[in-house]
Amino acid sequence: MAAMACIPRRLSQITLFNTKNLTLYHITLVVILCTTFYLIGIWQHSVGTTFSSSSAAAAFLSSVPCSSLKTTQLDFLPHHLPPDPPSETTRAAQFPPCDPSFSEYTPCEDVQRSLKFDRDMLIYRERHCPEKDELLKCRIPAPYGYKVPFRWPQGREFAWFANVPHKELTVEKKNQNWIKVEGDRFRFPGGGTMFPHGADAYIDDIDKLISLRDGSIRTAIDTGCGVASWGAYLLSRNILAMSFAPRDTHEAQVQFALERGVPAMIGVMASIRLPYPSRAFDMAHCSRCLIPWGQYDGLYLIEVDRVLRPGSYWILSGPPINWQKHWKGWNRTTDDLKSEQSRIETVAKSLCWKKLVQKDDLAIWQKPTNHVHCKANRKVFKRPPICYTQNPDMAWYTKLETCLTPLPRVSNIKEIAGGQLAKWPERLNAIPPRISSGSLPGITETVFVENSELWKKRVEYYKTIDHQLAETGRYRNLLDMNAYLGGFAAALVDDPVWVMNIVPVEADQINTLGVVYERGLIGTYQNWCEAMSTYPRTYDFIHGDAIFSLYKDRCEMEDIVLEMDRILRPESSVIIRDDVDVLIKLKNMIDGMQWDGRIVDHEDGPHERTKILFAVKQYWVASPLSQNQ
């Protein structure tokens, strides 16, 4: 048993001995192989030069001049970057300054061009834009001595004389308290032809007849606005007025309005529709605006009816209202004035308007809340007939028609056509009736709410980069070139600014300007291949969301940029959102326009292709010598 016990122990010793021998063998073999390969390597390195010199390849290389060899160069240069920017001299020459005589140039309302058109119905004062070969390729200069306008609300009462150097109105309207010159500035006392005691007192008189303070009236339109004092003083009552008047009826009247920080446009009631959607305004106003309301089968009152909301008001002061008192001062006969008022009354009845009140110099009519009775009484009022051919919201170079724009259908006589609006300020964020009714395909209530929240986030991001936008009171007049649902303007509602919301007529989207007005904001239609109906240096700030992508292949980018430069004030800024490739091209362009700009990441981070261009227009003005000339 003992012998048998020793056998496993002996076997394990033998196995251990064999294992050690095998490991030693492997180690020795590895060392030998490593040494061998090392020596071979040294040998190859040492004989490489002698081998190359004696081989056929070496003989060939030595017989060919080095200069004739075609060697491949490795290219480490990037191939997806924009070209280097042009030199400073090239930039300056890219968009040179225009002659100082163009300092107030309004391309589509040019006085000389207008003389080529028919004077009947004031057609010559409508928009008539230059042809492509007539477009200026230069930058409009500010007048010498130009200053940043007064901040609101001081700007309501004052403007720098150097910015709008015209004294015509101080003479022509001297007794009507429109405007006065005081040293190096103008003062606007708030007077008007029919309110010599001031716009505030005049508005108080209106407020005694219809309520202006309960939030039911938010948007207004002032036809033939003068210097827009009516709109200026309505702002303190949270009423936002769109004021317009023709170019050069009185020198620079709309320009003064904009300089004061009051919403205004150049415009005229002539042969085409006003550039606003149907059912846009809660109140329309004419104070001696010289529009022939009773002529042309009531054409102009019919157009006012189109843009008025159901249940809204039309206010008229001046001829022929209260003609019994004023006929001598108006240099007209009593029969003439009486006849004019009779025609207006007849047209208003045919539109189913109700005359609410006439007191002293004010007369107020109200549009019906629906057209149930109005359609029925077409048997009595043969004219105007109901329109069924044109889209009521189509209003860009659309001819006026002597037919009544029908209101949306209702289910009963008490229902408000198109839907009830919330009162201001709830109206801003309440679901607009055009959306809740489903009349805008693809835009749901959820889309509206999400869009509003999105723009709050974006505007907050903008203010972290553009400190002038973040500075309360630095800006007053803002322009959104592609407003969609008005989210940008809505996000700024608590700032002392107003925004002109543009819905481009070429936008590959649904017409949303009606939604903008239902929110209690204002705006207009615009084709950005043409100039805007406004004076140079109108806006403190311009915002554009994908505007250059929208107009790609429609017109030249440089023409849009030059128009932006024309209407932007010196030392004011621009924010453009677009694809990075578009912004790189745009950045190169504005470097030739005396703008300082930079491209930054999307608010969601650097991985988004959409980027944001922030730019500021530098201060530059016409020379003093050219100004004197």
XYZ file of C-alpha atoms in Angstrom:
629
model
C 0.000 0.000 0.000
C 2.918 2.331 0.811
C 4.553 1.637 -2.573
C 1.338 2.346 -4.368
C 1.003 5.609 -2.479
C 4.361 6.784 -3.820
C 3.484 6.335 -7.509
C 1.272 9.459 -7.905
C 3.859 11.623 -6.164
C 6.607 10.442 -8.528
C 4.439 10.977 -11.557
C 3.655 14.551 -10.518
C 7.360 15.289 -10.149
C 8.022 13.955 -13.645
C 5.146 16.028 -15.085
C 6.435 19.163 -13.368
C 9.940 18.515 -14.749
C 8.602 18.094 -18.290
C 6.509 21.253 -18.013
C 9.528 23.308 -16.919
C 11.584 21.923 -19.798
C 8.825 22.831 -22.292
C 8.573 26.424 -20.978
C 12.342 26.845 -21.130
C 12.277 25.543 -24.699
C 9.614 28.100 -25.734
C 11.507 30.957 -24.156
C 14.733 29.953 -25.862
C 12.973 29.682 -29.243
C 11.404 33.156 -28.896
C 14.734 34.727 -27.979
C 16.435 33.101 -30.980
C 13.699 34.287 -33.382
C 13.722 37.844 -32.019
C 17.491 38.015 -32.296
C 17.407 36.663 -35.849
C 14.796 39.181 -37.061
C 16.615 42.030 -35.343
C 19.876 41.141 -37.093
C 18.098 40.832 -40.448
C 16.637 44.270 -39.972
C 20.001 45.825 -39.227
C 21.467 44.149 -42.291
C 18.688 45.419 -44.595
C 19.102 48.968 -43.326
C 22.868 48.874 -43.763
C 22.766 47.614 -47.369
C 19.795 49.717 -48.523
C 21.899 52.524 -49.959
C 24.284 50.280 -51.852
C 21.387 48.216 -53.147
C 19.473 51.230 -54.408
C 22.506 52.612 -56.163
C 23.211 49.394 -58.046
C 19.686 48.295 -58.882
C 17.781 49.022 -62.139
C 15.418 51.303 -60.279
C 18.319 53.312 -58.885
C 19.824 53.582 -62.375
C 16.520 54.937 -63.751
C 16.117 57.471 -60.992
C 19.652 58.717 -61.441
C 19.144 59.204 -65.184
C 15.967 61.330 -64.866
C 16.156 64.993 -63.801
C 14.319 65.742 -60.541
C 12.381 68.540 -62.189
C 10.601 66.130 -64.534
C 9.272 63.830 -61.808
C 5.499 63.834 -61.266
C 5.096 63.520 -57.555
C 1.748 63.511 -55.696
C 1.293 66.315 -53.195
C -0.927 65.651 -50.193
C -3.654 68.298 -49.934
C -4.530 69.269 -46.387
C -6.590 72.371 -47.299
C -10.335 72.506 -46.452
C -12.711 72.569 -49.412
C -16.043 73.495 -47.765
C -15.380 76.970 -46.404
C -16.629 80.250 -47.874
C -14.161 82.276 -49.920
C -12.066 84.892 -48.181
C -13.957 88.159 -47.669
C -13.127 90.943 -50.094
C -10.703 93.670 -49.136
C -11.934 96.805 -47.392
C -11.810 98.828 -50.609
C -13.841 96.211 -52.455
C -16.424 96.137 -49.673
C -16.861 99.890 -49.688
C -17.396 99.914 -53.438
C -19.890 97.027 -53.395
C -22.825 99.182 -52.258
C -21.803 102.842 -52.472
C -23.857 105.607 -50.865
C -26.648 107.098 -52.965
C -26.695 110.769 -53.759
C -28.004 112.796 -50.761
C -31.009 113.841 -52.868
C -32.359 110.316 -52.264
C -32.371 110.678 -48.468
C -36.194 110.417 -48.358
C -36.608 108.106 -51.336
C -39.683 105.866 -51.291
C -39.286 103.689 -54.413
C -42.922 102.630 -54.891
C -44.342 106.095 -54.177
C -41.857 108.157 -56.167
C -43.411 111.495 -57.092
C -41.917 111.672 -60.576
C -42.976 108.134 -61.483
C -46.492 108.735 -60.164
C -47.067 111.521 -62.698
C -47.162 108.897 -65.455
C -50.382 107.393 -64.103
C -54.065 108.297 -64.219
C -55.208 110.978 -61.800
C -58.757 109.670 -61.737
C -59.578 108.084 -58.353
C -56.052 109.060 -57.203
C -54.569 106.076 -59.056
C -51.343 108.028 -59.521
C -50.840 108.022 -55.736
C -51.033 104.250 -55.432
C -48.000 101.947 -55.344
C -46.081 102.049 -58.615
C -42.763 100.312 -58.091
C -39.638 100.679 -60.260
C -38.788 98.043 -62.841
C -35.821 95.771 -62.217
C -33.474 97.864 -64.344
C -34.502 100.994 -62.405
C -33.609 99.655 -58.956
C -31.011 101.623 -57.046
C -27.913 99.638 -56.089
C -26.753 102.108 -53.463
C -27.395 102.875 -49.807
C -29.789 105.676 -48.837
C -27.966 108.250 -46.653
C -29.387 109.816 -43.516
C -29.441 113.628 -43.556
C -26.469 115.403 -42.020
C -26.931 115.834 -38.270
C -29.236 112.824 -37.898
C -29.812 111.746 -34.286
C -31.317 108.679 -32.661
C -35.025 109.534 -32.132
C -36.426 110.382 -28.721
C -37.435 107.403 -26.627
C -41.071 106.617 -26.009
C -43.177 108.174 -24.546
C -41.165 111.394 -24.990
C -41.047 110.631 -28.705
C -44.817 111.034 -28.949
C -44.314 114.770 -28.433
C -40.836 115.471 -29.872
C -38.700 114.754 -32.943
C -35.321 116.109 -34.044
C -35.534 118.700 -36.800
C -32.399 117.294 -38.476
C -34.085 113.908 -38.916
C -37.073 115.286 -40.870
C -36.008 118.765 -42.003
C -39.408 120.018 -43.221
C -41.235 123.076 -41.916
C -44.148 123.042 -44.364
C -46.658 121.659 -41.871
C -45.669 124.202 -39.206
C -46.875 126.896 -41.609
C -49.748 125.135 -43.370
C -51.281 123.728 -40.154
C -50.146 126.525 -37.840
C -53.632 127.277 -36.523
C -54.561 123.597 -36.090
C -51.853 122.730 -33.585
C -50.369 119.798 -35.547
C -46.702 120.617 -35.161
C -44.386 123.383 -33.937
C -40.657 124.111 -34.282
C -38.792 124.689 -31.012
C -35.060 125.182 -31.550
C -33.497 122.000 -32.921
C -36.647 119.918 -32.499
C -40.296 119.638 -33.451
C -43.037 119.478 -30.852
C -46.356 117.722 -31.512
C -49.086 119.232 -29.306
C -51.521 116.531 -30.409
C -53.806 118.814 -32.373
C -55.715 118.049 -35.549
C -57.995 119.718 -38.012
C -61.093 118.589 -36.115
C -59.535 118.472 -32.670
C -57.781 121.781 -32.050
C -57.849 121.103 -28.298
C -55.739 118.000 -28.749
C -56.180 114.357 -29.664
C -56.558 113.302 -26.033
C -59.623 115.499 -25.522
C -61.035 114.355 -28.870
C -60.611 110.689 -27.898
C -62.300 111.410 -24.570
C -65.302 112.679 -26.551
C -65.399 109.414 -28.512
C -65.078 107.444 -25.291
C -68.262 109.076 -24.016
C -70.130 107.629 -27.022
C -68.577 104.138 -27.283
C -66.381 102.384 -24.735
C -62.663 102.572 -25.486
C -61.454 101.215 -22.160
C -63.075 97.811 -21.632
C -60.750 95.878 -23.970
C -63.375 95.185 -26.644
C -61.657 97.625 -29.050
C -57.989 96.844 -29.672
C -57.182 97.379 -33.380
C -58.068 100.564 -35.258
C -57.416 102.083 -38.663
C -57.023 105.819 -39.312
C -57.572 106.829 -42.955
C -55.839 110.058 -43.955
C -54.005 110.187 -40.633
C -52.009 113.426 -40.830
C -49.149 113.099 -38.321
C -51.100 110.277 -36.595
C -51.830 112.046 -33.313
C -55.122 110.132 -33.020
C -53.229 106.839 -33.127
C -50.495 108.175 -30.854
C -52.884 109.027 -28.039
C -54.962 105.862 -28.425
C -51.911 103.875 -27.326
C -52.383 104.976 -23.727
C -55.760 103.203 -23.884
C -54.185 99.960 -25.176
C -55.616 100.519 -28.667
C -53.223 99.916 -31.542
C -53.992 101.983 -34.645
C -52.773 101.462 -38.193
C -52.502 104.986 -39.609
C -51.956 105.825 -43.268
C -51.929 108.797 -45.612
C -50.694 109.410 -49.170
C -47.148 110.443 -50.017
C -46.811 114.229 -50.199
C -50.422 115.200 -49.578
C -48.842 117.212 -46.798
C -45.063 117.127 -46.731
C -43.674 114.270 -44.604
C -46.821 113.647 -42.534
C -46.369 109.848 -42.383
C -42.641 110.332 -41.899
C -43.363 112.481 -38.838
C -45.704 109.807 -37.465
C -43.028 107.131 -37.722
C -40.370 109.427 -36.317
C -42.610 109.868 -33.270
C -42.806 106.110 -32.769
C -46.400 105.727 -33.981
C -47.473 102.903 -36.359
C -48.056 104.308 -39.843
C -47.690 103.554 -43.556
C -47.863 105.416 -46.821
C -51.195 104.533 -48.390
C -54.266 105.826 -50.156
C -57.812 104.733 -50.890
C -57.904 104.675 -54.666
C -58.586 101.713 -56.981
C -57.078 98.756 -55.079
C -57.823 97.160 -51.740
C -56.061 98.235 -48.598
C -53.284 95.702 -47.792
C -55.091 94.161 -44.821
C -57.255 91.058 -44.410
C -61.001 91.094 -43.965
C -62.410 91.468 -40.441
C -59.152 93.028 -39.177
C -60.119 96.206 -37.301
C -62.414 96.931 -34.360
C -62.717 100.603 -35.268
C -62.148 102.805 -38.346
C -61.709 106.570 -38.199
C -61.726 109.515 -40.577
C -61.182 113.048 -39.351
C -61.481 115.341 -42.354
C -59.549 112.780 -44.376
C -60.928 114.158 -47.679
C -62.031 110.730 -48.972
C -65.163 110.974 -51.193
C -67.178 108.402 -49.226
C -70.422 108.904 -51.130
C -68.950 108.697 -54.632
C -68.221 105.734 -56.941
C -71.292 103.838 -55.655
C -69.897 103.913 -52.125
C -66.752 102.033 -53.179
C -64.573 103.325 -50.328
C -67.123 102.670 -47.581
C -67.516 99.166 -49.016
C -63.773 98.675 -48.571
C -63.918 99.961 -44.996
C -66.705 97.444 -44.403
C -64.457 94.625 -45.677
C -61.689 95.335 -43.151
C -64.032 95.971 -40.193
C -64.872 93.182 -37.755
C -68.514 92.266 -37.096
C -69.959 94.686 -34.534
C -67.162 97.242 -35.021
C -67.402 101.022 -35.501
C -66.835 103.676 -38.150
C -66.215 107.200 -36.822
C -66.468 110.292 -39.040
C -65.704 113.890 -38.141
C -65.324 116.816 -40.475
C -67.278 117.515 -43.656
C -70.168 116.957 -43.938
C -70.795 116.183 -40.215
C -72.270 119.176 -38.373
C -72.304 121.148 -41.591
C -74.930 123.476 -40.154
C -72.218 124.938 -37.910
C -69.146 124.771 -40.123
C -70.332 125.347 -43.704
C -68.978 128.876 -43.948
C -65.525 127.893 -42.719
C -65.461 125.002 -45.174
C -66.245 127.351 -48.063
C -69.049 125.106 -49.306
C -72.772 125.574 -49.777
C -75.305 124.102 -47.415
C -76.968 122.192 -50.270
C -73.668 120.609 -51.277
C -72.862 119.471 -47.736
C -76.390 118.263 -47.063
C -76.327 116.238 -50.267
C -72.962 114.692 -49.349
C -74.204 113.599 -45.950
C -77.331 112.119 -47.511
C -75.201 109.998 -49.879
C -73.064 108.738 -46.981
C -76.151 107.847 -44.943
C -77.598 105.937 -47.912
C -74.428 103.921 -48.502
C -74.119 103.109 -44.793
C -77.706 101.789 -44.733
C -77.074 99.681 -47.819
C -74.158 98.064 -45.941
C -76.538 97.344 -43.051
C -74.651 99.680 -40.743
C -76.572 101.230 -37.880
C -76.024 104.864 -37.053
C -75.494 104.882 -33.307
C -75.076 108.580 -32.619
C -74.236 111.968 -34.039
C -73.166 114.505 -31.446
C -71.517 117.816 -32.276
C -68.698 117.046 -34.736
C -68.775 113.255 -34.330
C -70.883 110.641 -36.094
C -70.582 106.908 -35.319
C -71.932 103.907 -37.232
C -71.798 100.232 -36.246
C -71.389 97.223 -38.538
C -73.778 94.294 -37.890
C -72.517 91.225 -36.026
C -73.667 88.969 -38.872
C -75.300 89.188 -42.292
C -78.526 87.301 -41.673
C -80.737 90.370 -42.115
C -78.371 92.009 -44.582
C -78.629 89.182 -47.087
C -82.386 89.185 -46.732
C -82.734 92.900 -47.427
C -80.861 92.707 -50.738
C -84.356 92.728 -52.202
C -84.678 96.301 -50.909
C -81.075 97.426 -51.430
C -80.243 96.205 -54.903
C -76.770 97.618 -54.521
C -74.273 96.650 -53.444
C -74.793 92.969 -54.245
C -73.071 90.270 -52.194
C -69.512 89.399 -53.392
C -68.884 85.758 -54.208
C -65.969 85.937 -56.625
C -62.948 87.151 -54.666
C -61.181 85.871 -51.580
C -62.039 88.488 -48.906
C -58.487 88.289 -47.493
C -56.789 88.775 -50.866
C -55.500 92.327 -50.717
C -52.278 92.772 -52.682
C -52.897 94.762 -55.864
C -56.488 93.489 -55.747
C -58.992 95.742 -57.473
C -61.832 97.216 -55.449
C -65.305 95.958 -56.241
C -68.690 97.535 -55.599
C -70.042 94.471 -53.850
C -70.465 93.609 -50.179
C -67.965 91.192 -48.631
C -70.093 88.482 -46.962
C -69.454 87.644 -43.333
C -68.979 83.967 -42.360
C -72.207 82.022 -41.978
C -73.878 81.784 -38.580
C -76.393 79.330 -37.165
C -78.621 81.956 -35.539
C -79.261 85.687 -35.540
C -77.458 86.265 -32.219
C -74.211 84.590 -33.225
C -71.167 86.738 -34.069
C -69.913 85.914 -37.553
C -66.407 84.510 -37.547
C -66.446 83.911 -33.796
C -66.356 85.929 -30.585
C -63.027 87.514 -29.643
C -61.763 87.691 -26.077
C -61.171 91.180 -24.701
C -57.699 92.633 -24.508
C -55.251 91.566 -23.048
C -56.623 87.980 -22.881
C -57.135 88.234 -26.635
C -53.389 88.040 -27.277
C -53.014 84.410 -26.223
C -56.588 83.143 -26.595
C -57.102 80.736 -29.505
C -57.980 82.930 -32.529
C -61.369 82.088 -34.084
C -59.786 81.526 -37.498
C -57.823 78.666 -35.906
C -60.488 77.247 -33.581
C -62.954 77.131 -36.491
C -60.511 75.048 -38.547
C -60.486 77.545 -41.421
C -56.669 77.413 -41.637
C -55.770 73.817 -42.597
C -52.771 72.473 -40.725
C -52.841 75.125 -38.000
C -54.446 73.636 -34.932
C -54.924 74.982 -31.426
C -51.924 72.904 -30.331
C -49.782 74.395 -33.093
C -50.794 77.899 -31.998
C -49.947 77.315 -28.328
C -46.615 75.645 -29.141
C -45.701 78.453 -31.546
C -46.381 81.081 -28.879
C -44.181 79.264 -26.355
C -41.456 78.787 -28.960
C -41.233 82.508 -29.650
C -41.076 83.381 -25.981
C -38.008 81.141 -25.777
C -36.470 82.628 -28.919
C -36.974 86.243 -27.885
C -35.444 85.493 -24.507
C -32.413 84.071 -26.330
C -32.234 87.102 -28.635
C -32.030 89.431 -25.649
C -29.005 87.610 -24.259
C -27.084 88.499 -27.432
C -28.628 91.756 -28.663
C -28.317 93.990 -25.611
C -30.041 96.884 -27.386
C -33.146 94.720 -27.797
C -32.914 93.793 -24.124
C -32.588 97.432 -23.062
C -36.062 98.737 -22.220
C -36.920 101.743 -24.349
C -33.947 101.549 -26.713
C -36.167 100.434 -29.590
C -39.668 101.539 -30.510
C -40.551 100.689 -34.146
C -40.046 96.988 -34.926
C -40.613 95.051 -38.150
C -41.108 91.293 -38.514
C -40.552 90.402 -42.183
C -42.226 86.977 -41.965
C -44.587 87.048 -38.992
C -46.599 83.809 -39.486
C -48.854 83.774 -36.364
C -47.369 86.900 -34.764
C -45.448 84.967 -32.103
C -42.419 87.287 -32.193
C -44.583 90.375 -31.586
C -46.621 88.635 -28.901
C -43.439 87.756 -26.982
C -42.567 91.484 -26.822
C -45.984 92.717 -25.716
C -44.736 93.884 -22.306
C -41.966 96.015 -23.847
C -42.627 99.635 -24.920
C -42.522 98.677 -28.606
C -44.907 98.019 -31.483
C -44.324 95.500 -34.277
C -45.372 95.715 -37.917
C -46.139 92.071 -38.719
C -45.589 91.225 -42.384
C -47.123 88.214 -44.083
C -45.333 87.871 -47.446
C -47.730 87.360 -50.326
C -45.386 84.707 -51.788
C -45.192 82.669 -48.583
C -45.667 78.958 -49.233
C -48.075 78.798 -46.352
C -51.627 79.706 -45.435
C -52.581 83.385 -45.218
C -52.163 84.031 -41.496
C -52.474 87.824 -41.304
C -56.063 87.487 -40.116
C -54.793 85.513 -37.101
C -52.340 88.328 -36.317
C -55.233 90.806 -36.141
C -57.407 88.430 -34.128
C -54.612 88.398 -31.541
C -54.867 92.191 -31.251
C -51.710 92.894 -33.261
C -51.285 94.793 -36.539
C -49.540 94.113 -39.829
C -49.737 94.165 -43.593
C -49.060 92.147 -46.723
C -45.789 92.673 -48.569
C -43.823 91.347 -51.513
C -40.162 91.685 -50.499
C -39.077 91.757 -54.130
C -40.539 95.278 -53.973
C -39.974 98.178 -51.608
C -42.165 98.719 -48.583
C -44.585 101.659 -48.467
C -42.628 103.562 -45.882
C -39.969 106.243 -45.621
C -36.248 105.644 -45.099
C -35.136 105.163 -41.474
C -38.533 103.906 -40.343
C -37.540 101.020 -38.061
C -35.227 100.541 -35.072
C -35.148 96.786 -35.451
C -35.853 94.258 -38.225
C -36.483 90.552 -37.669
C -36.628 87.952 -40.421
C -37.340 84.237 -40.068
C -36.272 82.267 -43.183
C -37.066 85.281 -45.341
C -34.109 84.811 -47.699
C -34.827 81.112 -48.181
C -38.413 82.058 -49.032
C -37.303 84.507 -51.734
C -34.543 82.348 -53.183
C -34.865 82.371 -56.997
C -37.642 84.967 -56.758
C -35.445 88.066 -56.693
C -31.925 89.148 -55.841
C -30.791 88.902 -52.237
C -28.959 92.214 -52.541
C -32.186 94.056 -53.423
C -33.878 92.784 -50.260
C -30.827 93.706 -48.172
C -30.696 97.207 -49.677
C -34.381 97.679 -48.855
C -33.706 96.587 -45.276
C -30.864 99.102 -45.131
C -33.147 101.835 -46.513
C -35.812 101.437 -43.840
C -33.439 100.725 -40.931
C -32.270 103.584 -38.737
C -28.549 104.188 -38.105
C -27.279 102.337 -35.025
C -30.261 100.000 -35.151
C -30.122 96.236 -35.510
C -31.248 93.198 -37.459
C -31.793 89.558 -36.501
C -32.113 87.054 -39.335
C -32.783 83.322 -38.846
C -32.018 81.060 -41.795
C -29.996 78.151 -43.104
C -26.276 78.488 -42.402
C -25.371 78.612 -46.119
C -27.802 81.478 -46.657
C -26.435 83.398 -43.686
C -22.826 82.995 -44.784
C -23.722 84.559 -48.123
C -25.702 87.272 -46.356
C -22.843 87.986 -43.967
C -20.451 88.552 -46.868
C -22.970 90.928 -48.391
C -23.591 93.089 -45.312
C -19.859 93.500 -44.827
C -20.105 95.804 -47.847
C -22.888 97.869 -46.280
C -21.347 99.294 -43.113
C -23.139 96.779 -40.937
C -21.378 94.965 -38.093
C -22.599 91.398 -37.921
C -21.871 87.934 -36.603
C -23.441 84.515 -36.959
C -24.282 82.580 -33.792
C -25.734 79.174 -33.055
C -29.399 78.305 -32.934
C -30.918 78.554 -29.452
C -31.073 74.736 -29.390
C -27.332 74.376 -29.959
C -24.669 74.089 -32.680
C -26.059 70.940 -34.312
C -28.971 72.834 -35.917
C -28.438 73.929 -39.529
C -30.490 77.041 -38.843
C -28.241 79.789 -37.477
C -28.880 83.377 -36.419
C -27.282 86.511 -37.828
C -27.086 89.518 -35.504
C -26.126 92.802 -37.168
C -26.048 96.526 -36.360
C -26.163 99.265 -38.958
C -23.334 101.706 -38.345
C -23.910 105.431 -38.018
C -23.212 107.329 -41.237
C -24.843 110.386 -42.779
C -24.589 112.623 -45.817
C -21.772 115.132 -45.785
C -22.553 118.697 -44.655
C -21.541 120.091 -48.048
C -23.919 117.857 -49.978
C -26.677 118.624 -47.472
C -26.324 122.348 -48.115
C -26.471 121.785 -51.850
